[in-house]
Short mmCIF file of C-alpha atoms and ligand atoms in Angstrom, two decimals:
data_model
loop_
_atom_site.label_atom_id
_atom_site.label_comp_id
_atom_site.label_asym_id
_atom_site.label_seq_id
_atom_site.Cartn_x
_atom_site.Cartn_y
_atom_site.Cartn_z
CA MET A 8 121.71 95.40 122.54
CA THR A 9 119.44 96.87 125.18
CA GLU A 10 120.97 99.55 127.38
CA LEU A 11 120.24 99.45 131.07
CA ASN A 12 117.66 102.09 132.04
CA GLU A 13 115.54 103.12 135.01
CA THR A 14 113.36 99.96 134.70
CA HIS A 15 116.37 97.81 135.67
CA ASP A 16 117.13 99.74 138.87
CA ALA A 17 117.57 97.05 141.54
CA ALA A 18 116.28 99.44 144.20
CA LEU A 19 112.80 99.72 142.63
CA LYS A 20 109.94 98.34 144.71
CA SER A 21 106.29 97.89 143.79
CA PHE A 22 103.18 98.69 145.80
CA VAL A 23 102.27 95.07 144.96
CA THR A 24 104.17 93.73 147.98
CA SER A 25 104.46 90.15 146.66
CA ALA A 26 106.73 91.55 143.93
CA ASN A 27 109.31 92.63 146.52
CA ASP A 28 110.06 89.38 148.38
CA GLY A 29 113.27 88.56 146.50
CA VAL A 30 112.11 85.07 145.53
CA THR A 31 109.21 85.82 143.16
CA ASP A 32 109.77 85.24 139.44
CA PHE A 33 107.99 88.53 138.80
CA PRO A 34 109.57 91.56 140.50
CA ILE A 35 108.96 95.01 139.01
CA GLN A 36 112.22 94.65 137.03
CA ASN A 37 110.75 91.70 135.01
CA LEU A 38 107.25 92.64 133.70
CA PRO A 39 106.73 89.68 131.31
CA PHE A 40 103.72 89.31 129.00
CA ALA A 41 101.07 86.57 128.78
CA VAL A 42 97.50 86.08 127.56
CA PHE A 43 94.96 85.11 130.26
CA ARG A 44 91.41 85.22 131.57
CA ARG A 45 89.72 84.41 134.87
CA VAL A 46 89.37 80.63 134.98
CA GLY A 47 85.91 79.37 134.11
CA SER A 48 84.67 82.89 133.43
CA GLY A 49 84.07 82.72 129.68
CA GLU A 50 85.69 86.18 129.54
CA PRO A 51 87.71 87.03 126.43
CA PHE A 52 91.41 86.23 126.66
CA ARG A 53 93.56 89.37 126.79
CA GLY A 54 97.13 90.41 127.40
CA GLY A 55 98.53 90.77 130.89
CA VAL A 56 101.78 91.61 132.66
CA ALA A 57 102.97 89.73 135.75
CA ILE A 58 103.79 91.63 138.94
CA GLY A 59 104.41 89.49 142.04
CA ASP A 60 101.44 87.12 142.40
CA GLN A 61 99.19 89.47 140.38
CA ILE A 62 98.58 90.28 136.71
CA VAL A 63 98.02 93.74 135.26
CA ASP A 64 94.96 93.28 133.02
CA LEU A 65 96.01 95.27 129.95
CA ALA A 66 92.47 95.44 128.56
CA ARG A 67 91.29 97.03 131.78
CA LEU A 68 94.34 99.31 131.89
CA HIS A 69 93.63 100.41 128.33
CA ARG A 70 90.02 101.27 129.24
CA ALA A 71 91.19 103.13 132.34
CA ARG A 72 93.21 105.52 130.12
CA LEU A 73 96.06 105.84 132.61
CA LEU A 74 98.75 105.69 129.92
CA SER A 75 99.54 108.11 127.13
CA GLY A 76 101.51 108.31 123.89
CA GLU A 77 103.34 105.26 122.57
CA ALA A 78 102.73 103.33 125.81
CA ALA A 79 98.96 103.77 125.40
CA THR A 80 99.05 102.59 121.78
CA ALA A 81 101.19 99.61 122.78
CA CYS A 82 98.83 98.78 125.66
CA GLU A 83 95.85 98.75 123.29
CA ALA A 84 97.65 96.30 120.97
CA ALA A 85 98.75 94.12 123.90
CA ALA A 86 95.18 93.98 125.26
CA ALA A 87 94.09 91.74 122.37
CA ALA A 88 93.47 87.96 122.55
CA THR A 89 96.87 87.32 120.98
CA LEU A 90 100.02 89.42 121.25
CA ASN A 91 100.87 89.26 117.53
CA ALA A 92 99.92 92.87 116.74
CA PHE A 93 101.83 94.07 119.80
CA MET A 94 104.85 91.96 118.85
CA ALA A 95 104.74 93.41 115.31
CA LYS A 96 105.18 96.91 116.74
CA GLY A 97 108.74 96.13 117.71
CA THR A 98 110.94 96.74 120.70
CA ALA A 99 110.22 100.50 120.87
CA ALA A 100 106.56 99.74 121.65
CA SER A 101 107.25 97.01 124.21
CA SER A 102 109.91 99.19 125.80
CA ALA A 103 107.53 102.18 126.05
CA LEU A 104 104.87 100.01 127.70
CA ARG A 105 107.47 98.49 130.05
CA LEU A 106 108.63 101.94 131.18
CA ALA A 107 105.06 103.15 131.72
CA LEU A 108 104.14 100.02 133.70
CA SER A 109 107.32 100.26 135.75
CA ARG A 110 106.37 103.81 136.77
CA GLN A 111 102.69 102.96 137.38
CA LEU A 112 103.52 99.95 139.58
CA ARG A 113 106.17 101.56 141.78
CA ALA A 114 105.63 102.06 145.47
CA GLY A 115 104.10 105.50 145.88
CA ALA A 116 102.77 105.71 142.30
CA ALA A 117 100.17 108.47 141.93
CA ASP A 118 97.64 106.12 140.27
CA GLU A 119 98.04 103.29 142.79
CA SER A 120 94.33 102.90 143.54
CA GLU A 121 93.38 103.01 139.83
CA MET A 122 96.12 100.45 139.11
CA HIS A 123 94.82 98.19 141.90
CA ALA A 124 91.55 98.01 140.00
CA CYS A 125 93.47 96.60 137.00
CA LEU A 126 95.02 93.69 138.97
CA VAL A 127 93.89 90.06 138.78
CA SER A 128 95.34 87.37 141.05
CA GLN A 129 97.42 84.79 139.18
CA SER A 130 95.73 82.09 141.26
CA ASP A 131 92.40 82.96 139.61
CA VAL A 132 93.40 82.72 135.94
CA GLU A 133 94.00 80.37 133.04
CA TYR A 134 96.40 81.11 130.22
CA ALA A 135 96.23 80.78 126.45
CA LEU A 136 99.10 80.68 123.98
CA PRO A 137 100.51 84.22 124.03
CA ALA A 138 100.49 84.46 120.24
CA HIS A 139 99.18 82.78 117.17
CA ILE A 140 102.30 80.83 116.19
CA GLY A 141 102.37 80.77 112.40
CA ASP A 142 105.65 78.90 112.12
CA TYR A 143 107.84 77.02 114.55
CA THR A 144 111.50 76.19 113.93
CA ASP A 145 113.56 74.06 116.29
CA PHE A 146 117.34 74.39 116.42
CA TYR A 147 120.12 72.28 117.98
CA THR A 148 122.26 74.91 119.69
CA SER A 149 123.87 72.92 122.53
CA VAL A 150 127.13 71.36 121.39
CA TYR A 151 127.02 69.24 124.56
CA HIS A 152 123.61 67.83 123.62
CA ALA A 153 124.68 67.26 120.03
CA THR A 154 127.83 65.47 121.21
CA ASN A 155 126.06 63.35 123.85
CA ILE A 156 123.41 62.23 121.36
CA GLY A 157 125.94 61.73 118.57
CA ARG A 158 128.10 59.56 120.84
CA GLN A 159 125.23 57.10 121.29
CA PHE A 160 124.99 56.59 117.52
CA ARG A 161 128.59 57.23 116.42
CA PRO A 162 130.99 56.65 119.35
CA ASP A 163 134.05 57.45 117.23
CA ASN A 164 132.66 60.54 115.53
CA PRO A 165 129.94 62.04 117.74
CA LEU A 166 129.76 65.53 116.25
CA LEU A 167 128.99 65.80 112.54
CA PRO A 168 131.34 68.09 110.58
CA ASN A 169 128.70 70.74 109.82
CA TYR A 170 127.83 71.37 113.49
CA LYS A 171 130.47 74.00 114.23
CA TRP A 172 129.74 75.93 111.03
CA VAL A 173 125.98 76.01 110.58
CA PRO A 174 123.20 76.40 113.19
CA ILE A 175 121.32 73.13 112.60
CA GLY A 176 117.52 73.30 112.66
CA TYR A 177 114.31 71.90 111.19
CA HIS A 178 110.83 73.25 110.60
CA GLY A 179 108.57 71.96 113.36
CA ARG A 180 104.82 71.74 113.87
CA ALA A 181 103.05 74.82 115.27
CA SER A 182 99.49 73.47 115.66
CA SER A 183 100.29 71.14 118.58
CA ILE A 184 102.10 73.75 120.71
CA ALA A 185 100.13 74.48 123.89
CA VAL A 186 100.63 76.49 127.02
CA SER A 187 101.80 75.10 130.38
CA GLY A 188 99.34 72.61 131.86
CA GLN A 189 99.15 70.65 128.63
CA SER A 190 98.53 66.93 128.96
CA PHE A 191 98.68 64.64 125.97
CA SER A 192 98.29 60.98 125.10
CA ARG A 193 101.50 59.02 124.71
CA PRO A 194 102.09 59.00 120.98
CA VAL A 195 101.66 55.88 118.89
CA GLY A 196 103.97 55.32 115.95
CA GLN A 197 106.15 52.98 113.96
CA LEU A 198 108.78 51.33 116.13
CA MET A 199 111.70 49.21 114.93
CA PRO A 200 113.19 47.64 118.06
CA PRO A 201 116.82 46.48 117.90
CA GLY A 202 116.96 43.06 116.23
CA ALA A 203 113.45 43.27 114.77
CA GLU A 204 112.99 42.70 111.04
CA THR A 205 109.80 44.64 110.51
CA PRO A 206 108.41 47.68 112.32
CA THR A 207 105.26 47.59 114.44
CA LEU A 208 102.69 50.26 115.22
CA ALA A 209 102.69 50.66 119.00
CA PRO A 210 102.74 53.24 121.80
CA CYS A 211 106.11 54.94 122.23
CA LYS A 212 108.25 53.21 124.88
CA ARG A 213 111.02 55.81 125.03
CA MET A 214 109.10 58.98 125.91
CA ASP A 215 111.35 61.96 126.61
CA TYR A 216 111.28 65.72 127.23
CA GLU A 217 113.66 68.38 125.93
CA LEU A 218 114.66 71.41 128.02
CA GLU A 219 114.64 74.36 125.62
CA MET A 220 114.05 78.07 125.48
CA GLY A 221 111.53 79.46 123.00
CA ILE A 222 112.26 82.71 121.17
CA PHE A 223 109.23 84.72 120.05
CA VAL A 224 109.78 86.82 116.95
CA GLY A 225 108.62 90.43 117.20
CA THR A 226 108.93 92.49 114.05
CA GLY A 227 109.25 90.26 111.00
CA ASN A 228 111.11 90.69 107.73
CA ALA A 229 109.82 90.82 104.17
CA LEU A 230 110.30 87.74 102.02
CA GLY A 231 113.65 88.15 100.34
CA ALA A 232 115.05 90.63 102.90
CA ARG A 233 117.57 89.13 105.32
CA ILE A 234 118.15 90.23 108.92
CA GLY A 235 121.80 90.89 109.77
CA MET A 236 123.45 90.15 113.09
CA GLU A 237 123.45 93.75 114.31
CA ALA A 238 119.67 94.06 113.81
CA ALA A 239 118.77 90.50 114.84
CA GLU A 240 117.87 91.16 118.47
CA SER A 241 115.55 94.02 117.54
CA HIS A 242 113.42 91.34 115.84
CA VAL A 243 113.10 89.30 119.06
CA PHE A 244 110.11 90.00 121.28
CA GLY A 245 111.20 87.80 124.15
CA LEU A 246 111.91 84.37 125.57
CA CYS A 247 109.82 81.63 127.16
CA LEU A 248 110.43 78.04 128.25
CA LEU A 249 109.78 75.24 125.75
CA ASN A 250 109.45 71.50 126.28
CA ASP A 251 109.91 69.74 122.95
CA TRP A 252 108.45 66.34 123.94
CA SER A 253 110.18 63.62 121.95
CA ALA A 254 109.38 59.96 121.23
CA ARG A 255 112.90 58.56 120.94
CA ASP A 256 111.97 55.17 119.51
CA ILE A 257 109.73 56.69 116.82
CA GLN A 258 112.52 59.21 116.13
CA GLY A 259 115.21 56.52 115.86
CA TRP A 260 113.32 54.71 113.09
CA GLU A 261 112.01 57.69 111.12
CA TYR A 262 114.69 60.39 111.33
CA GLN A 263 116.87 59.47 108.37
CA PRO A 264 117.17 61.15 105.93
CA LEU A 265 114.88 64.15 106.58
CA GLY A 266 114.94 64.49 110.39
CA PRO A 267 112.27 64.22 113.08
CA PHE A 268 108.58 64.09 112.10
CA LEU A 269 105.94 62.18 114.11
CA SER A 270 108.41 61.80 117.00
CA LYS A 271 108.06 65.52 117.74
CA ASN A 272 104.81 66.86 116.30
CA PHE A 273 102.25 65.43 118.76
CA ALA A 274 102.84 68.03 121.53
CA SER A 275 105.15 70.86 122.55
CA THR A 276 104.60 72.91 125.72
CA ILE A 277 105.60 76.53 126.40
CA SER A 278 105.45 78.66 129.53
CA PRO A 279 102.67 81.29 129.47
CA TRP A 280 105.02 84.16 130.25
CA ILE A 281 107.33 85.80 127.71
CA VAL A 282 110.25 87.67 129.27
CA THR A 283 111.47 90.49 127.04
CA LEU A 284 115.10 90.83 126.04
CA GLU A 285 115.00 94.23 127.73
CA ALA A 286 114.22 92.58 131.09
CA LEU A 287 117.16 90.21 130.55
CA ALA A 288 119.64 93.03 129.84
CA PRO A 289 121.38 92.80 133.26
CA TYR A 290 122.17 89.14 132.60
CA ARG A 291 124.05 89.43 129.32
CA LEU A 292 127.49 87.85 128.98
CA ALA A 293 130.23 87.93 126.40
CA TRP A 294 129.84 85.19 123.77
CA ILE A 295 133.02 83.21 123.40
CA ARG A 296 133.96 80.81 120.63
CA SER A 297 136.98 78.72 121.59
CA ALA A 298 140.09 79.47 119.53
CA ASP A 299 140.28 75.72 118.80
CA ASP A 300 136.92 75.85 117.00
CA PRO A 301 136.06 77.38 113.63
CA GLN A 302 135.14 81.03 114.06
CA PRO A 303 131.68 81.89 112.71
CA LEU A 304 131.33 83.04 109.13
CA PRO A 305 130.99 86.85 108.97
CA TYR A 306 127.16 86.75 108.58
CA LEU A 307 127.03 84.99 111.99
CA ASP A 308 129.46 87.32 113.77
CA SER A 309 129.27 90.85 115.18
CA THR A 310 130.88 93.03 117.82
CA GLY A 311 127.66 92.97 119.86
CA LEU A 312 127.73 89.17 119.79
CA ARG A 313 131.28 89.11 121.10
CA SER A 314 130.65 91.67 123.86
CA GLU A 315 127.27 90.44 125.18
CA GLY A 316 125.67 87.88 122.87
CA ALA A 317 125.07 85.24 125.56
CA ILE A 318 122.47 85.31 128.36
CA ASP A 319 122.93 83.69 131.77
CA ILE A 320 119.59 82.03 132.48
CA GLN A 321 119.57 79.21 135.05
CA LEU A 322 117.46 76.30 133.81
CA GLU A 323 115.89 73.46 135.76
CA VAL A 324 113.94 70.28 135.00
CA LEU A 325 111.71 68.73 137.67
CA ILE A 326 109.80 65.45 137.54
CA GLU A 327 106.69 64.41 139.46
CA THR A 328 105.45 60.86 138.96
CA ALA A 329 101.89 59.72 139.67
CA LEU A 330 103.18 57.93 142.79
CA MET A 331 105.00 61.05 144.01
CA ARG A 332 101.79 63.01 143.51
CA GLU A 333 99.79 60.42 145.44
CA ARG A 334 102.33 60.49 148.30
CA ARG A 335 102.50 64.28 148.19
CA LEU A 336 106.24 64.27 147.52
CA PRO A 337 107.49 67.52 145.97
CA PRO A 338 108.62 67.54 142.32
CA HIS A 339 112.22 66.33 142.10
CA ARG A 340 114.92 68.25 140.23
CA ILE A 341 116.82 66.16 137.68
CA CYS A 342 118.73 68.87 135.81
CA LEU A 343 120.29 72.27 136.54
CA THR A 344 122.15 74.15 133.81
CA SER A 345 122.36 77.56 132.10
CA TYR A 346 121.46 78.99 128.71
CA ARG A 347 124.90 80.62 128.63
CA HIS A 348 126.40 77.33 127.37
CA ALA A 349 124.58 77.51 124.01
CA TYR A 350 126.96 77.18 121.04
CA TRP A 351 124.79 79.45 118.86
CA THR A 352 123.04 82.56 120.22
CA LEU A 353 119.54 83.78 119.41
CA SER A 354 120.97 86.53 117.17
CA GLN A 355 122.80 83.89 115.14
CA LEU A 356 119.58 81.87 114.82
CA ILE A 357 117.71 84.91 113.45
CA ALA A 358 120.54 85.84 111.06
CA HIS A 359 120.93 82.28 109.82
CA HIS A 360 117.17 81.65 109.45
CA THR A 361 116.79 84.70 107.20
CA VAL A 362 120.10 84.71 105.30
CA ASN A 363 118.37 83.08 102.32
CA GLY A 364 115.51 85.60 102.47
CA CYS A 365 113.11 83.43 104.49
CA ASN A 366 110.53 85.72 106.08
CA LEU A 367 109.93 85.55 109.84
CA GLN A 368 106.58 86.84 111.08
CA PRO A 369 105.44 88.31 114.41
CA GLY A 370 104.62 85.44 116.76
CA ASP A 371 106.84 82.88 115.05
CA LEU A 372 108.56 80.63 117.58
CA LEU A 373 112.17 79.48 117.42
CA GLY A 374 113.30 76.69 119.76
CA THR A 375 116.90 76.67 120.91
CA GLY A 376 117.12 72.87 120.94
CA THR A 377 117.88 70.89 124.08
CA LEU A 378 120.05 73.04 126.33
CA SER A 379 122.43 70.55 127.92
CA GLY A 380 125.46 71.96 129.71
CA PRO A 381 129.01 70.63 129.92
CA THR A 382 128.59 68.17 132.84
CA ALA A 383 126.51 64.98 133.16
CA THR A 384 124.03 66.53 135.61
CA GLU A 385 123.35 69.34 133.13
CA ALA A 386 121.73 67.04 130.57
CA GLY A 387 118.46 68.50 129.26
CA ALA A 388 116.81 65.22 128.21
CA LEU A 389 116.41 61.70 129.63
CA ILE A 390 118.16 60.13 126.65
CA GLU A 391 121.32 61.85 127.87
CA LEU A 392 120.71 61.55 131.65
CA THR A 393 120.14 57.79 131.36
CA VAL A 394 122.66 57.26 128.55
CA GLY A 395 120.09 56.02 126.08
CA GLY A 396 118.07 54.21 128.76
CA LYS A 397 121.03 52.19 130.06
CA GLN A 398 121.51 53.99 133.42
CA PRO A 399 118.17 54.56 135.20
CA ILE A 400 117.83 57.60 137.46
CA THR A 401 116.50 57.09 140.99
CA LEU A 402 113.61 59.18 142.26
CA PRO A 403 112.27 59.96 145.76
CA GLY A 404 109.94 57.23 146.97
CA GLY A 405 112.17 54.51 145.50
CA GLN A 406 111.06 54.73 141.90
CA SER A 407 113.41 54.90 138.95
CA ARG A 408 113.11 56.03 135.35
CA THR A 409 114.85 55.47 132.06
CA PHE A 410 112.10 57.19 130.05
CA LEU A 411 108.77 58.76 131.07
CA GLU A 412 105.84 56.66 132.23
CA ASP A 413 102.13 57.48 132.02
CA GLY A 414 101.18 60.03 134.66
CA ASP A 415 104.64 61.59 134.82
CA SER A 416 104.70 65.41 134.83
CA ILE A 417 107.71 67.45 133.77
CA THR A 418 108.15 71.06 134.88
CA LEU A 419 110.75 73.39 133.35
CA ARG A 420 111.80 76.47 135.32
CA ALA A 421 114.22 79.29 134.64
CA HIS A 422 115.54 82.28 136.51
CA CYS A 423 118.28 84.89 136.39
CA ALA A 424 120.18 86.00 139.48
CA LYS A 425 123.43 87.77 140.26
CA PRO A 426 124.78 90.16 142.87
CA GLY A 427 123.54 93.70 142.35
CA ALA A 428 120.53 92.73 140.23
CA VAL A 429 117.05 91.54 141.20
CA ARG A 430 116.23 87.86 140.69
CA LEU A 431 113.67 87.29 137.96
CA GLY A 432 112.10 84.16 136.53
CA PHE A 433 109.93 82.70 133.79
CA GLY A 434 107.15 80.90 135.71
CA ASP A 435 106.49 77.19 135.14
CA CYS A 436 106.30 75.20 131.92
CA GLN A 437 104.52 72.01 132.98
CA GLY A 438 103.10 69.09 131.04
CA THR A 439 101.88 65.54 131.70
CA VAL A 440 102.05 62.29 129.74
CA LEU A 441 98.73 60.40 129.65
CA PRO A 442 98.18 56.80 128.49
CA ALA A 443 98.15 56.18 124.76
CA ILE A 444 94.79 56.06 122.98
CA PRO A 445 94.18 52.31 122.48
CA LEU A 446 94.91 51.08 118.97
MN1 MN B 522 114.12 69.92 120.23
#
């Protein structure tokens, strides 16, 4: 687990004044990583670090030679068009760069004018995926989500017997993951409506989102070499937001016996910014498994897990329909929950994924699964919020929704806040459903 150090000091201020307003996602205590370029510039994409409403251009910082030692080497790796080589260097490299940037960006820093020359306004940029994602695995770590979904199919036995023993997951599709701002055509697929005798090929009618966190793998493991619980977090580069768009009617017909396929692989959206585990250190919580539940098998347990395996990250889902956009109504929040409710932690996902020797690689993405919390308003997908489409939700402007309509945008947001620590956030993860391509 990451120890608190000088970069977490709540009293730190930056000479970038927008980082000090107490409401920004990107104070000097955060320093998340993304890949960006000036919009429309044709410039190469390169790594950057958010500070207030600005970005530290790591390619420019590398050329300016303001850093030394391990921080300089890390900066060079992070200046590339993908962060994979930087991620592969492990937490020592990202931590060294974080410390150097924290010192360089502080109010009164000796190199302030040179650092100013390395800043680009976030309003002037476009983002790319932060890494080449070789493999993507999606888990199912919210017991509340698993129970709510299970209840719709099996009212008497909502939770399958394996759930409390094994972190359930499936191998997802990496090629259709895109960064925030993604818009995609409503998927077409085989539908088998209730009562029908044969399926039809048609546009999805039960379009849904899933509120998830994405976990970017840093250092990988060799094929055949497992990662134990105590080392698991040292293989995590950081966290982002992930919307695992889901076509519920396609899913309902195809998912047995091998799980989701075309219902999930047409689009997935992530936030551009990756917040490191080090930045999240002030927000760790003890992980608790109820005494009424099976305790994890030893390969999924550790003292670090018990003392601070969970992370308190507040999560939100907002919707903006085409009509709301037209009427200039603000996006409307339909969910507020926390990552702390997850039944399985990210360390358990890493340990489980590799217990059979499966090799994780730098830039691999693990999804947590839909992060629903314990109450009805904490549901991380429409299928839960509307109870399978039976209880529409009402939106500003008089509209209602059971599932998403063409033109609807979903924005995921996340932040951490508590007394004595500085609020930090993840930026937006936004995507829009467009009409289906005509058959
Ligand atoms: Mn999912």
